[in-house]
Amino acid sequence: MDVFKNLIRWYHKNKRDLPWRRTSDPYKIWVSEIILQQTRVDQGMEYYIRIINRYPDVNALANAAEDEVLKTWQGLGYYSRARNMLLSAREIENKHSGHFPENYCDIRNLKGIGDYTAAAIASIAFNLPYPVVDGNVLRVISRLEGITDPIDSASTKKYILNLLEEKIDKKLPGDFNQALMELGALICTPSNPRCIICPLNVHCNAYHTGRIKQIPVKTKKQAKKIRYFEYFIILVREDNKWFTFLEKRSGEDIWKGLYQFPLIETKSLLQNPIEEFFSRNKGFIRPDDILEQYTSKMISHILTHRIIKARFQMLLLESADEEFYEGFKVDYKKLFSYPFPRLTDRYLKVFVEKFEKKFV
Ligand code: SF4
């Protein structure tokens, strides 16, 4: 009895018309899969179009500067995806003569590609029988099979992967994988799945045993850590131009490679951030030079494992001595050419509306 007999037929009839489904170009499929790793389809679509228009092939991407790629990616989050994509494009240029690798191992060896993405590209672009196991697939299969072990455990994932290796349609592996993911996105949704019209309902264990709400089982999540970010937008006027100060984030932390205003990070809320900034940046700016200051509201920015609580302190100053600052000075008018985290980018729009007339 083939449980998945109706699945591909259902997919062909009901799949969403998405731009990356209209191509067999592995480069474009790769770009879409990287975007969709941590982004919803509706949000990712705009970025897919933007990236493909700007970098229509591996060669165009490989020759781009990192800042430019990060700027194109700005707002999508998880910026390591963009950095890894650029490194992989350069590797494809150098190691594979510009041709996207056509076997699973070579695809899997590219930076930023894990088991899931390698299987997706191999099956969709090259028709190779590698099953994908993402959150949608885990939910569908755990309900279908009545699996009550946590789906986020390595052993359950392995069990489901082995099962799909056996069941995957060997003639249409790409469609089989996409059909399962699409079913999870459209029909077998986390709450209120539409079992009545599901092509798998005849065989579904959770449906027939009334356990749809109990399956899938997940291990309890740990509470998210809170990090407090105080940013300092320092503005000084020199030769009829306004300048501000930036630094590039480095180290193995969020937003690596993006730019930021001078920052103080703490584990709890600072009572007097401006005083703290002066004491940490002696020589750079002086309290006597403040012409105007403003503190933004606290902004909460939620990431997968942590919450960032951020404030922006705007300081309009008579002068600043950049020799005492580790970052660099930027012409205010060029500020928006730098890639920023979404949190900063959003605040800058408010900032421009509120203050720009005052000093530009
Ligand atoms: S019958 Fe319902 S629970 Fe089972 S796979 Fe279909 S949508 Fe999911």
Short mmCIF file of C-alpha atoms and ligand atoms in Angstrom, two decimals:
data_model
loop_
_atom_site.label_atom_id
_atom_site.label_comp_id
_atom_site.label_asym_id
_atom_site.label_seq_id
_atom_site.Cartn_x
_atom_site.Cartn_y
_atom_site.Cartn_z
CA MET A 1 0.00 0.00 0.00
CA ASP A 2 1.55 3.29 -1.06
CA VAL A 3 0.72 5.89 1.58
CA PHE A 4 2.05 8.68 -0.64
CA LYS A 5 0.23 7.61 -3.81
CA ASN A 6 -1.91 10.78 -4.05
CA LEU A 7 0.67 13.19 -2.74
CA ILE A 8 2.43 14.26 -5.95
CA ARG A 9 -0.87 14.48 -7.85
CA TRP A 10 -2.20 16.75 -5.09
CA TYR A 11 0.97 18.85 -5.32
CA HIS A 12 0.76 19.33 -9.08
CA LYS A 13 -2.83 20.53 -8.67
CA ASN A 14 -2.41 22.72 -5.60
CA LYS A 15 1.16 24.03 -5.41
CA ARG A 16 1.73 27.75 -5.05
CA ASP A 17 3.16 29.46 -8.10
CA LEU A 18 6.56 30.60 -6.78
CA PRO A 19 9.35 32.02 -8.96
CA TRP A 20 11.92 29.40 -7.92
CA ARG A 21 9.48 26.68 -8.98
CA ARG A 22 9.56 27.98 -12.55
CA THR A 23 13.25 27.21 -13.01
CA SER A 24 15.60 24.25 -13.01
CA ASP A 25 18.67 26.50 -12.67
CA PRO A 26 20.52 25.11 -9.60
CA TYR A 27 21.92 28.56 -8.79
CA LYS A 28 18.42 30.05 -8.46
CA ILE A 29 17.15 27.02 -6.54
CA TRP A 30 20.14 27.34 -4.20
CA VAL A 31 19.43 31.05 -3.59
CA SER A 32 15.77 30.30 -2.83
CA GLU A 33 16.67 27.46 -0.45
CA ILE A 34 19.16 29.63 1.46
CA ILE A 35 16.57 32.39 1.81
CA LEU A 36 13.87 29.94 2.92
CA GLN A 37 16.12 28.36 5.58
CA GLN A 38 14.89 30.85 8.17
CA THR A 39 12.38 33.02 6.34
CA ARG A 40 8.72 32.68 5.42
CA VAL A 41 7.83 32.40 1.73
CA ASP A 42 5.95 35.74 1.63
CA GLN A 43 8.86 37.63 3.18
CA GLY A 44 11.51 35.77 1.19
CA MET A 45 9.93 36.37 -2.21
CA GLU A 46 10.92 40.06 -2.42
CA TYR A 47 14.51 39.20 -1.46
CA TYR A 48 14.70 36.34 -3.95
CA ILE A 49 13.69 38.68 -6.78
CA ARG A 50 16.06 41.39 -5.56
CA ILE A 51 19.05 39.01 -5.31
CA ILE A 52 18.41 37.29 -8.66
CA ASN A 53 18.00 40.64 -10.42
CA ARG A 54 21.21 41.95 -8.93
CA TYR A 55 23.21 38.70 -9.21
CA PRO A 56 21.65 36.66 -12.03
CA ASP A 57 24.29 33.90 -11.89
CA VAL A 58 27.09 32.45 -9.74
CA ASN A 59 29.68 34.58 -11.50
CA ALA A 60 27.88 37.84 -10.73
CA LEU A 61 27.55 36.88 -7.06
CA ALA A 62 31.15 35.65 -6.79
CA ASN A 63 32.41 39.03 -8.00
CA ALA A 64 30.32 41.10 -5.59
CA ALA A 65 31.79 42.85 -2.53
CA GLU A 66 30.69 41.53 0.87
CA ASP A 67 29.27 44.91 1.99
CA GLU A 68 27.16 45.08 -1.16
CA VAL A 69 25.78 41.54 -0.68
CA LEU A 70 24.98 42.27 2.98
CA LYS A 71 23.23 45.49 1.93
CA THR A 72 21.10 43.52 -0.55
CA TRP A 73 20.31 41.05 2.23
CA GLN A 74 19.57 43.79 4.77
CA GLY A 75 16.38 43.13 6.72
CA LEU A 76 16.29 39.38 6.12
CA GLY A 77 18.24 38.48 9.27
CA TYR A 78 20.64 35.56 9.88
CA TYR A 79 23.34 37.33 7.93
CA SER A 80 25.71 34.36 8.02
CA ARG A 81 23.52 33.00 5.20
CA ALA A 82 24.55 35.90 2.94
CA ARG A 83 28.23 35.69 3.89
CA ASN A 84 28.29 31.91 3.31
CA MET A 85 26.47 32.26 0.00
CA LEU A 86 29.13 34.67 -1.18
CA LEU A 87 31.95 32.35 -0.04
CA SER A 88 30.26 29.41 -1.79
CA ALA A 89 29.79 31.38 -5.02
CA ARG A 90 33.52 32.14 -5.01
CA GLU A 91 34.31 28.48 -4.33
CA ILE A 92 32.09 27.40 -7.23
CA GLU A 93 33.95 29.87 -9.46
CA ASN A 94 37.38 28.68 -8.37
CA LYS A 95 36.93 24.97 -7.66
CA HIS A 96 34.12 24.01 -10.04
CA SER A 97 34.92 26.38 -12.94
CA GLY A 98 31.72 28.32 -12.33
CA HIS A 99 29.44 25.25 -12.68
CA PHE A 100 27.14 24.48 -9.80
CA PRO A 101 28.16 21.04 -8.40
CA GLU A 102 25.83 18.26 -9.51
CA ASN A 103 26.24 15.62 -6.82
CA TYR A 104 25.06 15.54 -3.21
CA CYS A 105 28.52 15.44 -1.58
CA ASP A 106 29.89 18.43 -3.49
CA ILE A 107 26.70 20.39 -2.83
CA ARG A 108 26.80 19.46 0.87
CA ASN A 109 30.44 20.62 1.08
CA LEU A 110 29.54 24.20 0.14
CA LYS A 111 29.54 26.64 3.03
CA GLY A 112 26.16 27.27 4.64
CA ILE A 113 24.62 24.08 3.22
CA GLY A 114 23.45 21.42 5.66
CA ASP A 115 21.76 18.07 5.07
CA TYR A 116 18.36 19.65 4.44
CA THR A 117 19.50 22.24 1.88
CA ALA A 118 21.79 19.76 0.08
CA ALA A 119 18.91 17.29 -0.25
CA ALA A 120 16.56 20.03 -1.48
CA ILE A 121 18.97 21.24 -4.18
CA ALA A 122 20.04 17.71 -5.21
CA SER A 123 16.45 16.52 -5.57
CA ILE A 124 14.87 19.65 -7.10
CA ALA A 125 17.67 20.72 -9.45
CA PHE A 126 19.23 17.32 -10.28
CA ASN A 127 16.44 14.79 -9.63
CA LEU A 128 18.51 12.87 -7.08
CA PRO A 129 16.61 10.77 -4.49
CA TYR A 130 17.56 12.58 -1.25
CA PRO A 131 14.65 13.28 1.10
CA VAL A 132 14.35 16.63 2.87
CA VAL A 133 13.48 16.79 6.53
CA ASP A 134 12.40 20.26 7.64
CA GLY A 135 9.88 21.41 10.26
CA ASN A 136 6.92 20.92 7.91
CA VAL A 137 8.01 17.42 6.94
CA LEU A 138 8.61 16.42 10.58
CA ARG A 139 5.09 17.56 11.50
CA VAL A 140 3.41 15.75 8.58
CA ILE A 141 5.28 12.48 9.08
CA SER A 142 4.98 12.44 12.86
CA ARG A 143 1.19 12.85 12.53
CA LEU A 144 0.95 10.39 9.68
CA GLU A 145 2.90 7.74 11.61
CA GLY A 146 1.61 8.65 15.09
CA ILE A 147 5.15 9.36 16.38
CA THR A 148 5.06 10.61 19.98
CA ASP A 149 8.82 11.00 20.54
CA PRO A 150 9.96 14.66 20.38
CA ILE A 151 10.47 15.69 16.75
CA ASP A 152 13.40 17.91 17.70
CA SER A 153 15.45 14.94 18.96
CA ALA A 154 18.22 13.61 16.71
CA SER A 155 16.90 10.03 16.92
CA THR A 156 13.37 11.00 15.73
CA LYS A 157 14.80 13.01 12.86
CA LYS A 158 16.99 10.06 11.88
CA TYR A 159 14.02 7.69 12.07
CA ILE A 160 11.94 9.96 9.80
CA LEU A 161 14.87 10.43 7.39
CA ASN A 162 15.32 6.64 7.10
CA LEU A 163 11.62 6.17 6.50
CA LEU A 164 11.61 8.79 3.73
CA GLU A 165 14.74 7.36 2.12
CA GLU A 166 12.69 4.25 1.57
CA LYS A 167 9.48 6.02 0.52
CA ILE A 168 10.77 8.85 -1.67
CA ASP A 169 9.52 8.77 -5.25
CA LYS A 170 12.65 7.73 -7.18
CA LYS A 171 11.36 9.17 -10.44
CA LEU A 172 10.22 12.54 -9.08
CA PRO A 173 12.20 13.08 -5.86
CA GLY A 174 12.12 16.86 -6.16
CA ASP A 175 8.34 16.92 -6.52
CA PHE A 176 7.97 14.39 -3.68
CA ASN A 177 10.01 16.58 -1.33
CA GLN A 178 8.28 19.78 -2.34
CA ALA A 179 4.87 18.09 -2.07
CA LEU A 180 5.52 17.06 1.54
CA MET A 181 6.75 20.53 2.47
CA GLU A 182 3.83 22.16 0.67
CA LEU A 183 1.37 19.88 2.43
CA GLY A 184 2.87 20.95 5.76
CA ALA A 185 2.64 24.62 4.79
CA LEU A 186 -0.91 24.56 3.35
CA ILE A 187 -2.85 21.63 4.82
CA CYS A 188 -1.09 19.93 7.74
CA THR A 189 -0.51 23.23 9.53
CA PRO A 190 0.58 23.41 13.21
CA SER A 191 -2.94 24.29 14.38
CA ASN A 192 -6.24 23.44 12.68
CA PRO A 193 -4.90 21.16 9.91
CA ARG A 194 -7.41 20.63 7.12
CA CYS A 195 -7.55 16.84 7.40
CA ILE A 196 -10.82 16.51 5.45
CA ILE A 197 -9.12 17.56 2.21
CA CYS A 198 -5.68 16.06 2.98
CA PRO A 199 -4.46 13.56 0.37
CA LEU A 200 -2.89 11.45 3.16
CA ASN A 201 -5.93 11.30 5.46
CA VAL A 202 -6.81 7.66 4.71
CA HIS A 203 -3.52 6.55 6.23
CA CYS A 204 -3.03 9.18 8.91
CA ASN A 205 -2.58 7.80 12.42
CA ALA A 206 -3.08 11.10 14.30
CA TYR A 207 -6.27 11.83 12.34
CA HIS A 208 -7.81 8.43 12.97
CA THR A 209 -6.84 8.31 16.64
CA GLY A 210 -7.93 11.90 17.39
CA ARG A 211 -4.41 13.02 18.39
CA ILE A 212 -3.84 15.88 15.96
CA LYS A 213 -3.45 18.39 18.80
CA GLN A 214 -1.02 16.13 20.71
CA ILE A 215 1.30 15.41 17.77
CA PRO A 216 3.96 16.54 17.05
CA VAL A 217 5.59 16.46 20.48
CA LYS A 218 8.41 18.94 21.12
CA THR A 219 10.90 19.25 23.98
CA LYS A 220 10.33 22.28 26.19
CA LYS A 221 12.09 25.41 25.00
CA GLN A 222 14.48 27.29 27.26
CA ALA A 223 13.61 30.91 28.05
CA LYS A 224 15.28 33.39 25.70
CA LYS A 225 18.21 35.37 27.07
CA ILE A 226 17.89 39.15 27.10
CA ARG A 227 20.77 41.37 25.88
CA TYR A 228 20.67 45.14 26.38
CA PHE A 229 22.12 47.30 23.60
CA GLU A 230 22.68 51.04 24.05
CA TYR A 231 23.60 52.63 20.72
CA PHE A 232 25.09 56.11 20.43
CA ILE A 233 24.34 58.14 17.32
CA ILE A 234 27.01 60.79 17.61
CA LEU A 235 26.65 63.74 15.27
CA VAL A 236 29.27 66.43 14.72
CA ARG A 237 29.45 69.19 12.17
CA GLU A 238 32.67 69.95 10.30
CA ASP A 239 33.13 72.12 7.19
CA ASN A 240 29.37 72.43 6.71
CA LYS A 241 28.89 68.66 6.69
CA TRP A 242 27.43 66.37 9.32
CA PHE A 243 29.40 63.31 10.36
CA THR A 244 28.62 60.30 12.52
CA PHE A 245 30.60 57.28 13.73
CA LEU A 246 30.32 53.60 12.89
CA GLU A 247 32.09 50.34 13.56
CA LYS A 248 31.95 46.96 11.81
CA ARG A 249 30.78 43.97 13.88
CA SER A 250 33.31 41.17 14.03
CA GLY A 251 33.77 38.03 16.13
CA GLU A 252 31.47 35.03 16.28
CA ASP A 253 28.27 36.78 17.26
CA ILE A 254 25.04 37.92 15.64
CA TRP A 255 25.24 40.40 12.76
CA LYS A 256 28.88 39.71 11.94
CA GLY A 257 30.05 41.91 9.06
CA LEU A 258 27.23 44.46 9.51
CA TYR A 259 27.77 48.00 10.78
CA GLN A 260 26.63 49.65 13.98
CA PHE A 261 26.81 52.89 15.90
CA PRO A 262 29.11 52.88 18.95
CA LEU A 263 27.55 50.37 21.33
CA ILE A 264 27.54 49.43 24.99
CA GLU A 265 26.14 45.97 25.64
CA THR A 266 25.05 44.97 29.14
CA LYS A 267 23.17 42.16 30.89
CA SER A 268 20.81 44.56 32.63
CA LEU A 269 19.42 47.98 31.79
CA LEU A 270 21.92 50.82 32.26
CA GLN A 271 20.59 53.57 34.52
CA ASN A 272 22.77 56.28 33.05
CA PRO A 273 24.00 55.17 29.64
CA ILE A 274 25.38 58.53 28.52
CA GLU A 275 27.55 58.88 31.62
CA GLU A 276 28.74 55.31 31.09
CA PHE A 277 29.61 56.11 27.48
CA PHE A 278 31.66 59.14 28.49
CA SER A 279 33.56 57.17 31.09
CA ARG A 280 34.34 54.38 28.57
CA ASN A 281 35.30 56.77 25.74
CA LYS A 282 37.50 59.36 27.41
CA GLY A 283 39.06 61.69 24.87
CA PHE A 284 36.60 60.79 22.12
CA ILE A 285 33.76 63.09 23.22
CA ARG A 286 33.28 65.41 26.21
CA PRO A 287 30.09 66.17 28.19
CA ASP A 288 30.71 69.91 27.80
CA ASP A 289 30.42 69.57 24.00
CA ILE A 290 26.82 68.30 24.01
CA LEU A 291 24.50 70.64 22.12
CA GLU A 292 21.46 68.41 22.15
CA GLN A 293 20.58 64.91 23.24
CA TYR A 294 17.68 62.54 22.85
CA THR A 295 16.93 59.00 24.07
CA SER A 296 14.70 56.71 22.00
CA LYS A 297 12.08 54.39 23.47
CA MET A 298 13.23 50.87 24.31
CA ILE A 299 12.90 48.64 21.24
CA SER A 300 12.51 44.86 21.61
CA HIS A 301 13.94 42.78 18.81
CA ILE A 302 13.24 39.05 19.00
CA LEU A 303 15.73 36.56 17.58
CA THR A 304 15.64 32.76 17.71
CA HIS A 305 17.55 32.30 20.97
CA ARG A 306 17.55 35.77 22.48
CA ILE A 307 15.77 39.07 22.82
CA ILE A 308 17.63 42.30 22.16
CA LYS A 309 16.37 45.32 24.10
CA ALA A 310 17.86 48.36 22.42
CA ARG A 311 17.89 52.14 22.89
CA PHE A 312 19.43 54.79 20.68
CA GLN A 313 21.03 57.79 22.31
CA MET A 314 21.38 60.69 19.91
CA LEU A 315 24.11 63.14 20.86
CA LEU A 316 24.60 66.31 18.84
CA LEU A 317 28.08 67.55 19.68
CA GLU A 318 30.30 70.47 19.00
CA SER A 319 33.25 68.19 18.29
CA ALA A 320 34.63 64.68 18.67
CA ASP A 321 38.18 63.43 18.55
CA GLU A 322 38.14 60.39 16.28
CA GLU A 323 41.70 59.45 17.21
CA PHE A 324 40.27 58.11 20.47
CA TYR A 325 37.63 56.01 18.75
CA GLU A 326 38.26 52.53 17.32
CA GLY A 327 35.60 52.78 14.60
CA PHE A 328 35.50 55.32 11.80
CA LYS A 329 33.89 58.63 10.86
CA VAL A 330 31.21 58.67 8.14
CA ASP A 331 29.63 61.48 6.17
CA TYR A 332 26.00 61.39 7.39
CA LYS A 333 24.75 61.44 3.78
CA LYS A 334 26.59 58.16 3.09
CA LEU A 335 25.24 56.46 6.20
CA PHE A 336 22.52 54.61 4.34
CA SER A 337 24.91 52.85 1.98
CA TYR A 338 26.15 50.68 4.90
CA PRO A 339 24.46 47.37 5.72
CA PHE A 340 22.80 47.50 9.16
CA PRO A 341 20.86 44.97 11.22
CA ARG A 342 17.11 45.29 10.70
CA LEU A 343 16.74 46.72 14.21
CA THR A 344 18.98 49.69 13.35
CA ASP A 345 17.58 50.11 9.87
CA ARG A 346 14.05 50.38 11.27
CA TYR A 347 15.07 52.88 13.92
CA LEU A 348 16.94 55.01 11.37
CA LYS A 349 13.69 55.55 9.45
CA VAL A 350 12.12 56.98 12.63
CA PHE A 351 15.28 58.98 13.31
CA VAL A 352 15.33 60.55 9.85
CA GLU A 353 11.71 61.65 10.16
CA LYS A 354 12.21 63.08 13.62
CA PHE A 355 15.59 64.77 13.42
CA GLU A 356 16.99 65.07 9.97
CA LYS A 357 15.47 68.48 9.18
CA LYS A 358 17.26 69.81 12.22
CA PHE A 359 20.74 69.21 11.01
CA VAL A 360 20.96 68.22 7.34
S1 SF4 B 1 -4.79 13.92 7.86
FE1 SF4 B 1 -4.53 15.81 8.97
S2 SF4 B 1 -2.97 15.40 10.50
FE2 SF4 B 1 -2.89 13.76 8.99
S3 SF4 B 1 -1.31 14.41 7.54
FE3 SF4 B 1 -3.29 15.10 6.75
S4 SF4 B 1 -3.56 17.15 7.54
FE4 SF4 B 1 -1.92 16.22 8.71
#
